[in-house]
Amino acid sequence: MKIGIISMQRVANYGSFLQAYALKRIIESLGHDVVYVDIDGSEANQNNKKTLLRLFKFRRYIFNRLRYRKKRKIVSQKYKEAQIKYLNLTDQKMTSKNCEAIVIGSDEIFNCDSRGVWKITKERFGYVPGTKCVISYAASCGNTDITSTSKEDVDTIKNALSSLRAISVRDQNTAKMVFDVSGSSANKHVDPVLVYNFKSEMASCAKTVFPAGPYMIVYAYRGRINSRDEIKAIRAYAHKKGLRILSVGGMQAWCDDYLVLDPFEVLQYFKNAACIVTDTFHGTVMGAKFNKPMAVFVRESNSNKLIDLLEHFHMESHIVHNVNNIAEIIDRENDYSAFNRIADEESARTRKYLKDQLSI
């Protein structure tokens, strides 16, 4: 069949790209043709005040900020090139026309904040006119819930969810939102990045150039690791271990360097890293995927989905509760046997769910 994916495929973020690409490849492995379907969104409500605060908060890193500014522009171009090459995205809006089925997911496609940057649309939650089979896969509402949603939008979401043949979510908070809004129970599945192996894609990056010595990856949204105590503890650990600190994804001005990479080179860098420090969902996913020593900062904005992920895979020991314990957390013997076993089980569940629901 021709199957459309409604996702966050146009978001300039490594995690968003990789989850969209992975879901595409998983569905293609089941024998289908896959395209992406765009959703209407609005960024009119974005507030740049925090960005400006980050810009001036640590003046002693101002030279790095200026040095990395050009690199940030190149990284943005890398995102664009990867979206065109691997996701077949164009500037033209992509619709569900001629799609026999639609899969909604994963990422925060179910974000239900009425005041957020994404409009609450029926299509995003399951109502796609003219398509006979619509399901969701590992959809998340992030840190939002029914209290974030206006009464009018609750009705919109409820009516749209009723159109889904099957509902799959990524975390318990989203399952609760679905039940609170519609009374329906949801299946729970893991992010596609944990299911797809990326072996051929990483092999295509065989000429990736790594630093001469060992390095630590810091993966976070731009400027979000900005606490003096956090920075001091991370730098102290890296110095003691002789690690170069490399910022990947969002630029952290206090790191030794900011890397310009395409999405599959990012995976290569994670695989080759001595350790990972992150405060994001997909940073944690990638670190765990390669069984890396890792310290995870949980933020209020992502605690629902991140804690759910860590608990599901029995990885709570990676959470940083006290910055003074970073060395202990990273140096702790990493037993990923439970993670690997659960990941294999979830991979089989994912493929069965998609195969069964897309058999029409």
Short mmCIF file of C-alpha atoms in Angstrom, two decimals:
data_model
loop_
_atom_site.label_atom_id
_atom_site.label_comp_id
_atom_site.label_asym_id
_atom_site.label_seq_id
_atom_site.Cartn_x
_atom_site.Cartn_y
_atom_site.Cartn_z
CA MET A 1 0.00 0.00 0.00
CA LYS A 2 0.89 3.64 -0.19
CA ILE A 3 1.12 4.77 3.43
CA GLY A 4 1.46 8.32 4.68
CA ILE A 5 3.25 9.27 7.90
CA ILE A 6 2.07 12.33 9.81
CA SER A 7 5.00 13.26 12.02
CA MET A 8 7.39 16.06 12.99
CA GLN A 9 9.56 15.38 9.95
CA ARG A 10 10.20 19.06 9.16
CA VAL A 11 11.46 19.98 12.63
CA ALA A 12 15.18 20.85 12.53
CA ASN A 13 16.23 18.42 15.22
CA TYR A 14 18.28 15.22 15.01
CA GLY A 15 15.84 13.24 17.15
CA SER A 16 12.83 14.36 15.11
CA PHE A 17 14.59 13.42 11.88
CA LEU A 18 15.76 10.02 13.10
CA GLN A 19 12.37 8.97 14.51
CA ALA A 20 10.59 9.99 11.30
CA TYR A 21 13.16 8.22 9.14
CA ALA A 22 13.15 5.08 11.32
CA LEU A 23 9.36 4.77 11.21
CA LYS A 24 9.48 5.10 7.43
CA ARG A 25 12.07 2.36 7.09
CA ILE A 26 10.24 0.02 9.47
CA ILE A 27 7.00 0.36 7.50
CA GLU A 28 8.87 -0.06 4.21
CA SER A 29 10.35 -3.30 5.55
CA LEU A 30 6.77 -4.60 5.74
CA GLY A 31 6.43 -4.15 1.97
CA HIS A 32 4.73 -0.75 1.74
CA ASP A 33 5.53 2.50 -0.06
CA VAL A 34 5.83 5.42 2.34
CA VAL A 35 5.44 9.19 2.00
CA TYR A 36 5.18 11.97 4.58
CA VAL A 37 2.11 14.12 5.10
CA ASP A 38 2.47 17.69 6.33
CA ILE A 39 0.34 19.17 9.10
CA ASP A 40 -0.67 22.76 9.52
CA GLY A 41 1.42 24.41 12.21
CA SER A 42 2.04 27.88 13.50
CA GLU A 43 5.09 29.29 15.22
CA ALA A 44 3.51 32.67 15.91
CA ASN A 45 3.36 31.96 19.64
CA GLN A 46 7.03 31.23 20.10
CA ASN A 47 8.74 33.38 22.70
CA ASN A 48 12.39 34.25 22.12
CA LYS A 49 13.01 35.80 25.53
CA LYS A 50 14.67 32.66 26.88
CA THR A 51 16.94 32.54 23.85
CA LEU A 52 18.04 36.10 24.48
CA LEU A 53 18.65 35.33 28.14
CA ARG A 54 20.79 32.35 27.16
CA LEU A 55 22.76 34.53 24.79
CA PHE A 56 23.93 36.87 27.50
CA LYS A 57 23.87 34.67 30.60
CA PHE A 58 27.48 33.51 30.35
CA ARG A 59 29.48 36.34 28.85
CA ARG A 60 32.75 34.51 29.38
CA TYR A 61 31.73 32.15 26.56
CA ILE A 62 30.88 34.96 24.14
CA PHE A 63 33.84 34.13 21.86
CA ASN A 64 32.68 30.55 21.51
CA ARG A 65 29.18 31.79 20.74
CA LEU A 66 30.55 33.92 17.93
CA ARG A 67 32.80 31.10 16.71
CA TYR A 68 29.96 28.58 16.68
CA ARG A 69 27.45 30.92 15.02
CA LYS A 70 28.66 30.03 11.52
CA LYS A 71 28.62 26.33 12.42
CA ARG A 72 24.99 26.59 13.52
CA LYS A 73 24.06 27.84 10.05
CA ILE A 74 25.89 24.91 8.46
CA VAL A 75 24.12 22.47 10.80
CA SER A 76 20.77 23.95 9.72
CA GLN A 77 21.77 23.33 6.11
CA LYS A 78 22.72 19.73 7.02
CA TYR A 79 19.20 19.20 8.40
CA LYS A 80 17.69 20.55 5.19
CA GLU A 81 19.88 18.39 2.98
CA ALA A 82 19.08 15.25 4.98
CA GLN A 83 15.34 15.98 4.86
CA ILE A 84 15.50 16.29 1.08
CA LYS A 85 17.78 13.29 0.50
CA TYR A 86 16.40 10.77 2.98
CA LEU A 87 12.82 11.91 3.65
CA ASN A 88 12.09 13.18 0.12
CA LEU A 89 10.70 16.42 1.51
CA THR A 90 10.17 19.35 -0.81
CA ASP A 91 9.02 22.93 -0.29
CA GLN A 92 5.60 21.88 -1.53
CA LYS A 93 3.08 20.84 1.10
CA MET A 94 2.65 17.08 1.11
CA THR A 95 -0.92 15.77 1.45
CA SER A 96 -2.63 12.44 2.17
CA LYS A 97 -4.00 12.24 -1.38
CA ASN A 98 -3.86 8.67 -2.74
CA CYS A 99 -2.69 7.27 0.61
CA GLU A 100 -4.46 4.03 1.51
CA ALA A 101 -3.42 4.29 5.15
CA ILE A 102 -1.98 6.86 7.53
CA VAL A 103 0.33 6.32 10.52
CA ILE A 104 0.45 9.21 13.00
CA GLY A 105 3.67 9.25 15.01
CA SER A 106 5.87 9.31 16.76
CA ASP A 107 7.47 12.27 18.57
CA GLU A 108 5.18 14.90 20.19
CA ILE A 109 2.57 14.68 17.44
CA PHE A 110 -0.17 14.53 20.13
CA ASN A 111 0.98 17.72 21.88
CA CYS A 112 -2.32 19.16 23.09
CA ASP A 113 -1.38 22.59 24.40
CA SER A 114 -3.98 24.98 23.02
CA ARG A 115 -1.50 27.84 23.50
CA GLY A 116 1.42 26.01 21.91
CA VAL A 117 3.22 26.51 18.62
CA TRP A 118 1.24 23.75 16.90
CA LYS A 119 -2.42 24.22 16.11
CA ILE A 120 -4.85 21.63 17.46
CA THR A 121 -6.05 20.03 14.24
CA LYS A 122 -8.31 17.02 13.66
CA GLU A 123 -5.80 15.57 11.21
CA ARG A 124 -2.97 15.50 13.77
CA PHE A 125 -5.08 13.41 16.17
CA GLY A 126 -6.55 10.94 13.69
CA TYR A 127 -9.22 12.40 11.42
CA VAL A 128 -7.96 12.13 7.83
CA PRO A 129 -10.88 12.30 5.39
CA GLY A 130 -10.71 9.92 2.45
CA THR A 131 -8.30 7.48 4.10
CA LYS A 132 -9.81 4.16 5.13
CA CYS A 133 -7.16 3.18 7.70
CA VAL A 134 -5.63 5.62 10.19
CA ILE A 135 -3.59 4.50 13.19
CA SER A 136 -1.09 6.09 15.53
CA TYR A 137 2.30 4.73 16.51
CA ALA A 138 4.20 5.79 19.65
CA ALA A 139 2.62 9.24 19.63
CA SER A 140 3.45 11.54 22.53
CA CYS A 141 1.86 14.64 24.02
CA GLY A 142 5.11 15.55 25.79
CA ASN A 143 4.54 17.48 29.01
CA THR A 144 1.01 18.54 28.03
CA ASP A 145 -2.25 16.99 29.16
CA ILE A 146 -5.96 17.69 29.18
CA THR A 147 -5.44 20.67 31.52
CA SER A 148 -3.39 22.31 28.75
CA THR A 149 -6.31 22.10 26.35
CA SER A 150 -9.29 24.39 25.84
CA LYS A 151 -12.77 22.86 25.96
CA GLU A 152 -13.21 23.43 22.25
CA ASP A 153 -9.92 21.69 21.49
CA VAL A 154 -10.77 18.79 23.81
CA ASP A 155 -13.84 18.16 21.66
CA THR A 156 -11.72 18.35 18.51
CA ILE A 157 -9.21 15.85 19.89
CA LYS A 158 -11.94 13.50 21.15
CA ASN A 159 -13.69 13.40 17.78
CA ALA A 160 -10.40 12.88 15.94
CA LEU A 161 -9.22 10.05 18.21
CA SER A 162 -12.49 8.22 17.57
CA SER A 163 -11.46 7.95 13.91
CA LEU A 164 -8.35 5.92 14.69
CA ARG A 165 -8.43 2.20 13.99
CA ALA A 166 -5.79 1.67 16.69
CA ILE A 167 -4.11 4.04 19.14
CA SER A 168 -0.45 3.63 20.06
CA VAL A 169 1.40 6.02 22.37
CA ARG A 170 4.96 6.35 23.64
CA ASP A 171 4.49 7.08 27.33
CA GLN A 172 2.03 6.76 30.20
CA ASN A 173 1.24 10.49 30.28
CA THR A 174 -0.01 10.29 26.70
CA ALA A 175 -2.00 7.12 27.45
CA LYS A 176 -3.67 9.00 30.31
CA MET A 177 -4.42 11.99 28.05
CA VAL A 178 -6.04 9.70 25.48
CA PHE A 179 -8.17 8.02 28.15
CA ASP A 180 -9.14 11.30 29.83
CA VAL A 181 -10.24 12.81 26.53
CA SER A 182 -11.83 9.84 24.80
CA GLY A 183 -12.24 7.03 27.33
CA SER A 184 -10.17 4.81 25.01
CA SER A 185 -7.24 2.66 26.09
CA ALA A 186 -4.02 2.95 24.11
CA ASN A 187 -1.30 0.50 23.18
CA LYS A 188 2.15 1.55 24.32
CA HIS A 189 5.19 1.21 22.05
CA VAL A 190 8.72 2.56 22.00
CA ASP A 191 10.24 5.26 19.83
CA PRO A 192 11.17 4.04 16.31
CA VAL A 193 14.85 4.95 16.87
CA LEU A 194 14.98 2.11 19.40
CA VAL A 195 13.54 -0.34 16.87
CA TYR A 196 15.43 0.42 13.65
CA ASN A 197 19.14 -0.53 13.55
CA PHE A 198 20.55 2.13 11.12
CA LYS A 199 23.38 -0.26 10.15
CA SER A 200 23.43 0.56 6.45
CA GLU A 201 23.05 4.28 7.09
CA MET A 202 25.94 4.30 9.54
CA ALA A 203 28.04 2.24 7.14
CA SER A 204 27.59 5.00 4.58
CA CYS A 205 29.39 7.30 7.05
CA ALA A 206 32.54 5.15 7.04
CA LYS A 207 34.71 8.18 6.29
CA THR A 208 33.49 10.09 9.36
CA VAL A 209 36.48 11.79 11.01
CA PHE A 210 36.64 11.48 14.80
CA PRO A 211 38.84 13.42 17.24
CA ALA A 212 42.29 11.96 17.89
CA GLY A 213 41.51 11.25 21.55
CA PRO A 214 38.53 10.15 23.65
CA TYR A 215 35.56 12.49 23.92
CA MET A 216 32.34 13.15 25.76
CA ILE A 217 29.16 14.09 23.87
CA VAL A 218 26.89 16.73 25.39
CA TYR A 219 23.50 16.50 23.71
CA ALA A 220 20.89 19.06 24.73
CA TYR A 221 18.75 21.84 23.32
CA ARG A 222 20.69 25.01 22.63
CA GLY A 223 21.93 26.62 25.83
CA ARG A 224 19.79 24.45 28.12
CA ILE A 225 22.71 23.10 30.13
CA ASN A 226 23.50 26.53 31.53
CA SER A 227 23.68 26.05 35.30
CA ARG A 228 27.12 26.95 36.59
CA ASP A 229 27.07 23.94 38.90
CA GLU A 230 26.16 21.55 36.07
CA ILE A 231 28.81 22.98 33.76
CA LYS A 232 31.46 22.90 36.49
CA ALA A 233 30.73 19.26 37.35
CA ILE A 234 30.71 18.12 33.70
CA ARG A 235 33.92 19.95 32.86
CA ALA A 236 35.64 18.66 36.00
CA TYR A 237 34.79 15.06 35.10
CA ALA A 238 35.94 15.50 31.50
CA HIS A 239 39.20 17.12 32.61
CA LYS A 240 39.92 14.31 35.07
CA LYS A 241 39.32 11.66 32.40
CA GLY A 242 41.13 13.53 29.62
CA LEU A 243 37.99 13.87 27.52
CA ARG A 244 37.29 16.51 24.91
CA ILE A 245 33.74 17.89 25.38
CA LEU A 246 31.80 17.96 22.11
CA SER A 247 28.44 19.68 21.78
CA VAL A 248 26.05 17.92 19.38
CA GLY A 249 22.59 19.10 18.36
CA GLY A 250 21.92 22.27 20.32
CA MET A 251 24.99 24.44 20.74
CA GLN A 252 26.43 24.65 24.27
CA ALA A 253 28.91 27.55 24.25
CA TRP A 254 30.97 26.18 27.17
CA CYS A 255 31.93 22.96 25.34
CA ASP A 256 35.30 22.48 23.65
CA ASP A 257 33.72 22.28 20.21
CA TYR A 258 30.38 22.30 18.43
CA LEU A 259 30.08 19.63 15.74
CA VAL A 260 28.67 19.96 12.25
CA LEU A 261 27.16 16.56 11.47
CA ASP A 262 24.38 14.98 9.45
CA PRO A 263 21.93 12.73 11.37
CA PHE A 264 23.71 9.46 10.62
CA GLU A 265 27.11 10.92 11.54
CA VAL A 266 25.54 11.81 14.89
CA LEU A 267 24.85 8.11 15.45
CA GLN A 268 28.45 7.32 14.57
CA TYR A 269 29.69 9.89 17.07
CA PHE A 270 27.44 8.47 19.79
CA LYS A 271 28.69 4.95 19.07
CA ASN A 272 32.33 6.08 19.28
CA ALA A 273 31.96 8.31 22.39
CA ALA A 274 33.52 7.56 25.75
CA CYS A 275 30.36 8.78 27.50
CA ILE A 276 27.19 10.83 27.02
CA VAL A 277 25.69 13.71 29.00
CA THR A 278 22.17 14.66 27.92
CA ASP A 279 18.91 16.16 29.07
CA THR A 280 16.79 15.08 26.10
CA PHE A 281 14.63 12.11 25.20
CA HIS A 282 16.44 11.19 21.99
CA GLY A 283 19.86 11.87 23.48
CA THR A 284 19.01 9.24 26.07
CA VAL A 285 17.66 6.90 23.37
CA MET A 286 20.86 7.16 21.32
CA GLY A 287 23.14 6.76 24.33
CA ALA A 288 21.25 3.67 25.46
CA LYS A 289 21.09 2.25 21.94
CA PHE A 290 24.89 2.03 21.94
CA ASN A 291 25.08 0.98 25.62
CA LYS A 292 27.11 4.03 26.61
CA PRO A 293 28.09 5.31 30.06
CA MET A 294 25.62 8.15 30.44
CA ALA A 295 24.34 10.86 32.78
CA VAL A 296 20.81 12.12 32.20
CA PHE A 297 19.44 15.41 33.48
CA VAL A 298 15.64 15.35 33.71
CA ARG A 299 13.95 18.72 33.15
CA GLU A 300 10.43 19.73 34.13
CA SER A 301 9.60 20.18 30.45
CA ASN A 302 10.38 16.55 29.56
CA SER A 303 10.05 14.66 32.83
CA ASN A 304 6.91 12.77 31.76
CA LYS A 305 8.36 11.12 28.68
CA LEU A 306 11.97 10.87 29.88
CA ILE A 307 11.27 9.27 33.25
CA ASP A 308 8.78 6.93 31.56
CA LEU A 309 11.51 5.86 29.12
CA LEU A 310 14.12 5.33 31.85
CA GLU A 311 11.74 3.38 34.07
CA HIS A 312 10.51 1.17 31.23
CA PHE A 313 14.08 0.14 30.40
CA HIS A 314 15.25 -0.04 34.05
CA MET A 315 17.73 2.80 33.54
CA GLU A 316 16.86 5.04 36.49
CA SER A 317 20.44 4.83 37.74
CA HIS A 318 21.47 7.20 34.91
CA ILE A 319 19.41 10.09 36.30
CA VAL A 320 21.41 12.98 37.80
CA HIS A 321 19.73 13.95 41.07
CA ASN A 322 22.81 15.76 42.36
CA VAL A 323 25.43 17.33 40.06
CA ASN A 324 28.16 16.28 42.48
CA ASN A 325 27.39 12.65 41.64
CA ILE A 326 28.02 12.89 37.88
CA ALA A 327 31.32 11.01 38.09
CA GLU A 328 29.72 8.20 40.09
CA ILE A 329 26.85 7.91 37.60
CA ILE A 330 29.04 7.83 34.49
CA ASP A 331 31.69 5.55 36.00
CA ARG A 332 29.16 3.09 37.38
CA GLU A 333 29.37 -0.32 35.70
CA ASN A 334 26.81 -0.18 32.91
CA ASP A 335 24.68 -3.31 32.76
CA TYR A 336 22.56 -2.89 29.64
CA SER A 337 21.33 -6.49 29.58
CA ALA A 338 17.82 -5.49 30.67
CA PHE A 339 17.73 -2.64 28.15
CA ASN A 340 18.87 -4.89 25.29
CA ARG A 341 16.38 -7.62 26.16
CA ILE A 342 13.46 -5.19 26.42
CA ALA A 343 14.52 -3.41 23.20
CA ASP A 344 14.44 -6.71 21.32
CA GLU A 345 11.00 -7.53 22.73
CA GLU A 346 9.67 -4.10 21.88
CA SER A 347 11.05 -4.31 18.35
CA ALA A 348 9.07 -7.50 17.76
CA ARG A 349 5.93 -5.92 19.26
CA THR A 350 6.32 -2.88 17.02
CA ARG A 351 6.57 -4.88 13.83
CA LYS A 352 3.62 -7.10 14.78
CA TYR A 353 1.45 -4.09 15.63
CA LEU A 354 2.22 -2.28 12.37
CA LYS A 355 1.88 -5.45 10.29
CA ASP A 356 -1.48 -6.35 11.85
CA GLN A 357 -2.98 -2.87 11.74
CA LEU A 358 -1.83 -2.12 8.19
CA SER A 359 -3.21 -5.37 6.79
CA ILE A 360 -6.35 -4.08 5.10
#
